[in-house]
Amino acid sequence: MNDCPLCTTDGGRVLARAAQWRIVLADEPGWPGVARVIWQDHVAEMTDLSTAHRQLLMQVVFELEAVMRAQLAPDKINLASLGNQVPHLHWHLVPRYRDDSHFPAPLWAAPVRAARAADPARIEAFAEAVTRGFG
């Protein structure tokens, strides 16, 4: 679609890409390490995909979660496929820490403390691990 930002842009720094999907590191201020798995074709819902493509997409999400756990060591990972503002199928993987600005509440709740500072070296190591693992 011409007006879909995930059709017209990569949606972040591309770490890996395949024919059906791409993994990007999102630029989310206050949320270092947020990644997205974006389906290449413009579809809105998981049920728009064939069973095989649904399984493929979730395999990528789960493998990315494993890399995120190993590299960033979050206390929890939030997985979400919201798409309310951008109805193009994508999954958010958000590393959560006990000292992040909203923990233990969801991201859309009011913050309870200052945003967690990014560790650029750790984020870059995560990005490189994703590229190696999926590239």
PDB file of C-alpha atoms in Angstrom:
ATOM      1  CA  MET A   1       0.000   0.000   0.000  1.00  0.00           C
ATOM      2  CA  ASN A   2       1.296   3.437  -0.867  1.00  0.00           C
ATOM      3  CA  ASP A   3       0.493   5.037   2.499  1.00  0.00           C
ATOM      4  CA  CYS A   4       1.649   2.182   4.774  1.00  0.00           C
ATOM      5  CA  PRO A   5       4.890   3.113   6.567  1.00  0.00           C
ATOM      6  CA  LEU A   6       5.917  -0.556   6.804  1.00  0.00           C
ATOM      7  CA  CYS A   7       5.481  -0.935   3.041  1.00  0.00           C
ATOM      8  CA  THR A   8       7.290   2.291   2.134  1.00  0.00           C
ATOM      9  CA  THR A   9      10.083   2.170   4.756  1.00  0.00           C
ATOM     10  CA  ASP A  10      11.975  -0.551   6.585  1.00  0.00           C
ATOM     11  CA  GLY A  11      10.435   0.480   9.908  1.00  0.00           C
ATOM     12  CA  GLY A  12      13.778   0.598  11.699  1.00  0.00           C
ATOM     13  CA  ARG A  13      17.363  -0.531  11.286  1.00  0.00           C
ATOM     14  CA  VAL A  14      17.237  -3.788   9.342  1.00  0.00           C
ATOM     15  CA  LEU A  15      19.157  -6.539  11.121  1.00  0.00           C
ATOM     16  CA  ALA A  16      18.008  -9.461   8.969  1.00  0.00           C
ATOM     17  CA  ARG A  17      15.764  -9.965   5.973  1.00  0.00           C
ATOM     18  CA  ALA A  18      14.251 -12.930   4.165  1.00  0.00           C
ATOM     19  CA  ALA A  19      11.717 -13.193   1.357  1.00  0.00           C
ATOM     20  CA  GLN A  20       8.713 -13.152   3.718  1.00  0.00           C
ATOM     21  CA  TRP A  21       9.938 -11.151   6.747  1.00  0.00           C
ATOM     22  CA  ARG A  22      12.446  -8.694   8.150  1.00  0.00           C
ATOM     23  CA  ILE A  23      13.772  -8.009  11.622  1.00  0.00           C
ATOM     24  CA  VAL A  24      14.408  -4.409  12.597  1.00  0.00           C
ATOM     25  CA  LEU A  25      15.833  -2.668  15.611  1.00  0.00           C
ATOM     26  CA  ALA A  26      13.279  -0.006  16.434  1.00  0.00           C
ATOM     27  CA  ASP A  27      14.181   3.519  17.445  1.00  0.00           C
ATOM     28  CA  GLU A  28      11.974   3.754  20.523  1.00  0.00           C
ATOM     29  CA  PRO A  29      13.241   6.462  22.890  1.00  0.00           C
ATOM     30  CA  GLY A  30      13.270   5.149  26.430  1.00  0.00           C
ATOM     31  CA  TRP A  31      12.961   1.539  25.273  1.00  0.00           C
ATOM     32  CA  PRO A  32      16.432   0.363  24.187  1.00  0.00           C
ATOM     33  CA  GLY A  33      16.544  -2.959  22.376  1.00  0.00           C
ATOM     34  CA  VAL A  34      12.986  -3.024  21.049  1.00  0.00           C
ATOM     35  CA  ALA A  35      12.857  -5.135  17.902  1.00  0.00           C
ATOM     36  CA  ARG A  36      10.138  -5.873  15.379  1.00  0.00           C
ATOM     37  CA  VAL A  37       9.501  -8.804  13.083  1.00  0.00           C
ATOM     38  CA  ILE A  38       7.662  -7.397  10.075  1.00  0.00           C
ATOM     39  CA  TRP A  39       5.888  -9.469   7.448  1.00  0.00           C
ATOM     40  CA  GLN A  40       7.027  -8.264   4.027  1.00  0.00           C
ATOM     41  CA  ASP A  41       3.642  -8.366   2.280  1.00  0.00           C
ATOM     42  CA  HIS A  42       0.936  -5.960   3.343  1.00  0.00           C
ATOM     43  CA  VAL A  43      -1.506  -7.997   5.406  1.00  0.00           C
ATOM     44  CA  ALA A  44      -3.208  -6.922   8.615  1.00  0.00           C
ATOM     45  CA  GLU A  45      -3.859 -10.090  10.591  1.00  0.00           C
ATOM     46  CA  MET A  46      -2.258 -13.443  11.331  1.00  0.00           C
ATOM     47  CA  THR A  47      -5.246 -15.185   9.748  1.00  0.00           C
ATOM     48  CA  ASP A  48      -4.446 -13.432   6.461  1.00  0.00           C
ATOM     49  CA  LEU A  49      -1.450 -15.788   6.249  1.00  0.00           C
ATOM     50  CA  SER A  50      -1.424 -19.436   5.304  1.00  0.00           C
ATOM     51  CA  THR A  51      -0.823 -21.901   8.125  1.00  0.00           C
ATOM     52  CA  ALA A  52       2.741 -22.438   6.907  1.00  0.00           C
ATOM     53  CA  HIS A  53       3.438 -18.695   6.843  1.00  0.00           C
ATOM     54  CA  ARG A  54       1.940 -18.253  10.325  1.00  0.00           C
ATOM     55  CA  GLN A  55       4.259 -20.969  11.599  1.00  0.00           C
ATOM     56  CA  LEU A  56       7.236 -19.380   9.853  1.00  0.00           C
ATOM     57  CA  LEU A  57       6.492 -15.943  11.305  1.00  0.00           C
ATOM     58  CA  MET A  58       6.113 -17.281  14.832  1.00  0.00           C
ATOM     59  CA  GLN A  59       9.305 -19.326  14.461  1.00  0.00           C
ATOM     60  CA  VAL A  60      11.165 -16.089  13.652  1.00  0.00           C
ATOM     61  CA  VAL A  61       9.531 -14.315  16.623  1.00  0.00           C
ATOM     62  CA  PHE A  62      10.487 -17.136  19.006  1.00  0.00           C
ATOM     63  CA  GLU A  63      14.050 -17.370  17.694  1.00  0.00           C
ATOM     64  CA  LEU A  64      14.456 -13.601  18.018  1.00  0.00           C
ATOM     65  CA  GLU A  65      13.135 -13.797  21.576  1.00  0.00           C
ATOM     66  CA  ALA A  66      15.824 -16.388  22.370  1.00  0.00           C
ATOM     67  CA  VAL A  67      18.559 -14.109  20.989  1.00  0.00           C
ATOM     68  CA  MET A  68      17.129 -11.166  22.944  1.00  0.00           C
ATOM     69  CA  ARG A  69      17.136 -13.193  26.162  1.00  0.00           C
ATOM     70  CA  ALA A  70      20.712 -14.353  25.621  1.00  0.00           C
ATOM     71  CA  GLN A  71      22.111 -10.951  24.631  1.00  0.00           C
ATOM     72  CA  LEU A  72      20.099  -8.450  26.681  1.00  0.00           C
ATOM     73  CA  ALA A  73      19.129 -10.582  29.711  1.00  0.00           C
ATOM     74  CA  PRO A  74      15.822  -8.796  30.359  1.00  0.00           C
ATOM     75  CA  ASP A  75      13.656  -9.689  33.329  1.00  0.00           C
ATOM     76  CA  LYS A  76      10.752 -10.248  30.907  1.00  0.00           C
ATOM     77  CA  ILE A  77       9.998  -9.892  27.211  1.00  0.00           C
ATOM     78  CA  ASN A  78       6.697  -8.455  26.035  1.00  0.00           C
ATOM     79  CA  LEU A  79       5.452  -9.784  22.695  1.00  0.00           C
ATOM     80  CA  ALA A  80       2.722  -7.851  20.949  1.00  0.00           C
ATOM     81  CA  SER A  81       1.095  -7.693  17.550  1.00  0.00           C
ATOM     82  CA  LEU A  82      -1.035  -4.596  17.921  1.00  0.00           C
ATOM     83  CA  GLY A  83      -1.139  -2.826  14.569  1.00  0.00           C
ATOM     84  CA  ASN A  84      -3.793  -0.334  15.613  1.00  0.00           C
ATOM     85  CA  GLN A  85      -1.934   2.628  14.115  1.00  0.00           C
ATOM     86  CA  VAL A  86      -0.168   0.661  11.366  1.00  0.00           C
ATOM     87  CA  PRO A  87      -2.367  -2.232  10.183  1.00  0.00           C
ATOM     88  CA  HIS A  88       0.548  -4.115   8.624  1.00  0.00           C
ATOM     89  CA  LEU A  89       1.360  -7.418  10.315  1.00  0.00           C
ATOM     90  CA  HIS A  90       4.325  -7.055  12.659  1.00  0.00           C
ATOM     91  CA  TRP A  91       5.360  -8.284  16.093  1.00  0.00           C
ATOM     92  CA  HIS A  92       6.995  -6.108  18.735  1.00  0.00           C
ATOM     93  CA  LEU A  93       9.552  -7.684  21.065  1.00  0.00           C
ATOM     94  CA  VAL A  94      10.147  -5.421  24.027  1.00  0.00           C
ATOM     95  CA  PRO A  95      12.797  -6.279  26.598  1.00  0.00           C
ATOM     96  CA  ARG A  96      11.511  -5.340  30.056  1.00  0.00           C
ATOM     97  CA  TYR A  97      13.570  -4.719  33.164  1.00  0.00           C
ATOM     98  CA  ARG A  98      12.556  -4.310  36.789  1.00  0.00           C
ATOM     99  CA  ASP A  99      14.010  -0.790  36.649  1.00  0.00           C
ATOM    100  CA  ASP A 100      12.437   0.331  33.368  1.00  0.00           C
ATOM    101  CA  SER A 101      10.169   3.352  33.423  1.00  0.00           C
ATOM    102  CA  HIS A 102       6.909   1.386  33.566  1.00  0.00           C
ATOM    103  CA  PHE A 103       7.706  -1.994  35.136  1.00  0.00           C
ATOM    104  CA  PRO A 104       5.712  -3.971  36.102  1.00  0.00           C
ATOM    105  CA  ALA A 105       2.910  -2.098  34.305  1.00  0.00           C
ATOM    106  CA  PRO A 106       2.377  -2.244  30.528  1.00  0.00           C
ATOM    107  CA  LEU A 107       4.156   0.182  28.223  1.00  0.00           C
ATOM    108  CA  TRP A 108       1.062   2.320  27.762  1.00  0.00           C
ATOM    109  CA  ALA A 109       0.590   2.897  31.503  1.00  0.00           C
ATOM    110  CA  ALA A 110       1.890   5.987  33.260  1.00  0.00           C
ATOM    111  CA  PRO A 111       5.627   5.813  33.977  1.00  0.00           C
ATOM    112  CA  VAL A 112       6.637   5.201  37.570  1.00  0.00           C
ATOM    113  CA  ARG A 113      10.309   6.197  37.260  1.00  0.00           C
ATOM    114  CA  ALA A 114      12.751   7.767  34.794  1.00  0.00           C
ATOM    115  CA  ALA A 115      13.466   5.962  31.537  1.00  0.00           C
ATOM    116  CA  ARG A 116      16.186   3.330  31.598  1.00  0.00           C
ATOM    117  CA  ALA A 117      19.452   4.470  30.051  1.00  0.00           C
ATOM    118  CA  ALA A 118      20.530   2.660  26.916  1.00  0.00           C
ATOM    119  CA  ASP A 119      23.721   0.595  26.905  1.00  0.00           C
ATOM    120  CA  PRO A 120      24.875   1.177  23.304  1.00  0.00           C
ATOM    121  CA  ALA A 121      27.521  -1.577  23.412  1.00  0.00           C
ATOM    122  CA  ARG A 122      25.001  -4.145  24.625  1.00  0.00           C
ATOM    123  CA  ILE A 123      22.409  -3.076  22.039  1.00  0.00           C
ATOM    124  CA  GLU A 124      25.026  -3.305  19.283  1.00  0.00           C
ATOM    125  CA  ALA A 125      26.065  -6.796  20.462  1.00  0.00           C
ATOM    126  CA  PHE A 126      22.389  -7.803  20.302  1.00  0.00           C
ATOM    127  CA  ALA A 127      22.062  -6.339  16.784  1.00  0.00           C
ATOM    128  CA  GLU A 128      25.163  -8.195  15.614  1.00  0.00           C
ATOM    129  CA  ALA A 129      23.923 -11.472  17.143  1.00  0.00           C
ATOM    130  CA  VAL A 130      20.602 -11.106  15.310  1.00  0.00           C
ATOM    131  CA  THR A 131      22.374 -10.424  12.024  1.00  0.00           C
ATOM    132  CA  ARG A 132      24.641 -13.457  12.510  1.00  0.00           C
ATOM    133  CA  GLY A 133      21.807 -15.708  13.593  1.00  0.00           C
ATOM    134  CA  PHE A 134      19.358 -14.806  10.865  1.00  0.00           C
ATOM    135  CA  GLY A 135      21.582 -13.505   8.086  1.00  0.00           C
TER     136      GLY A 135
END
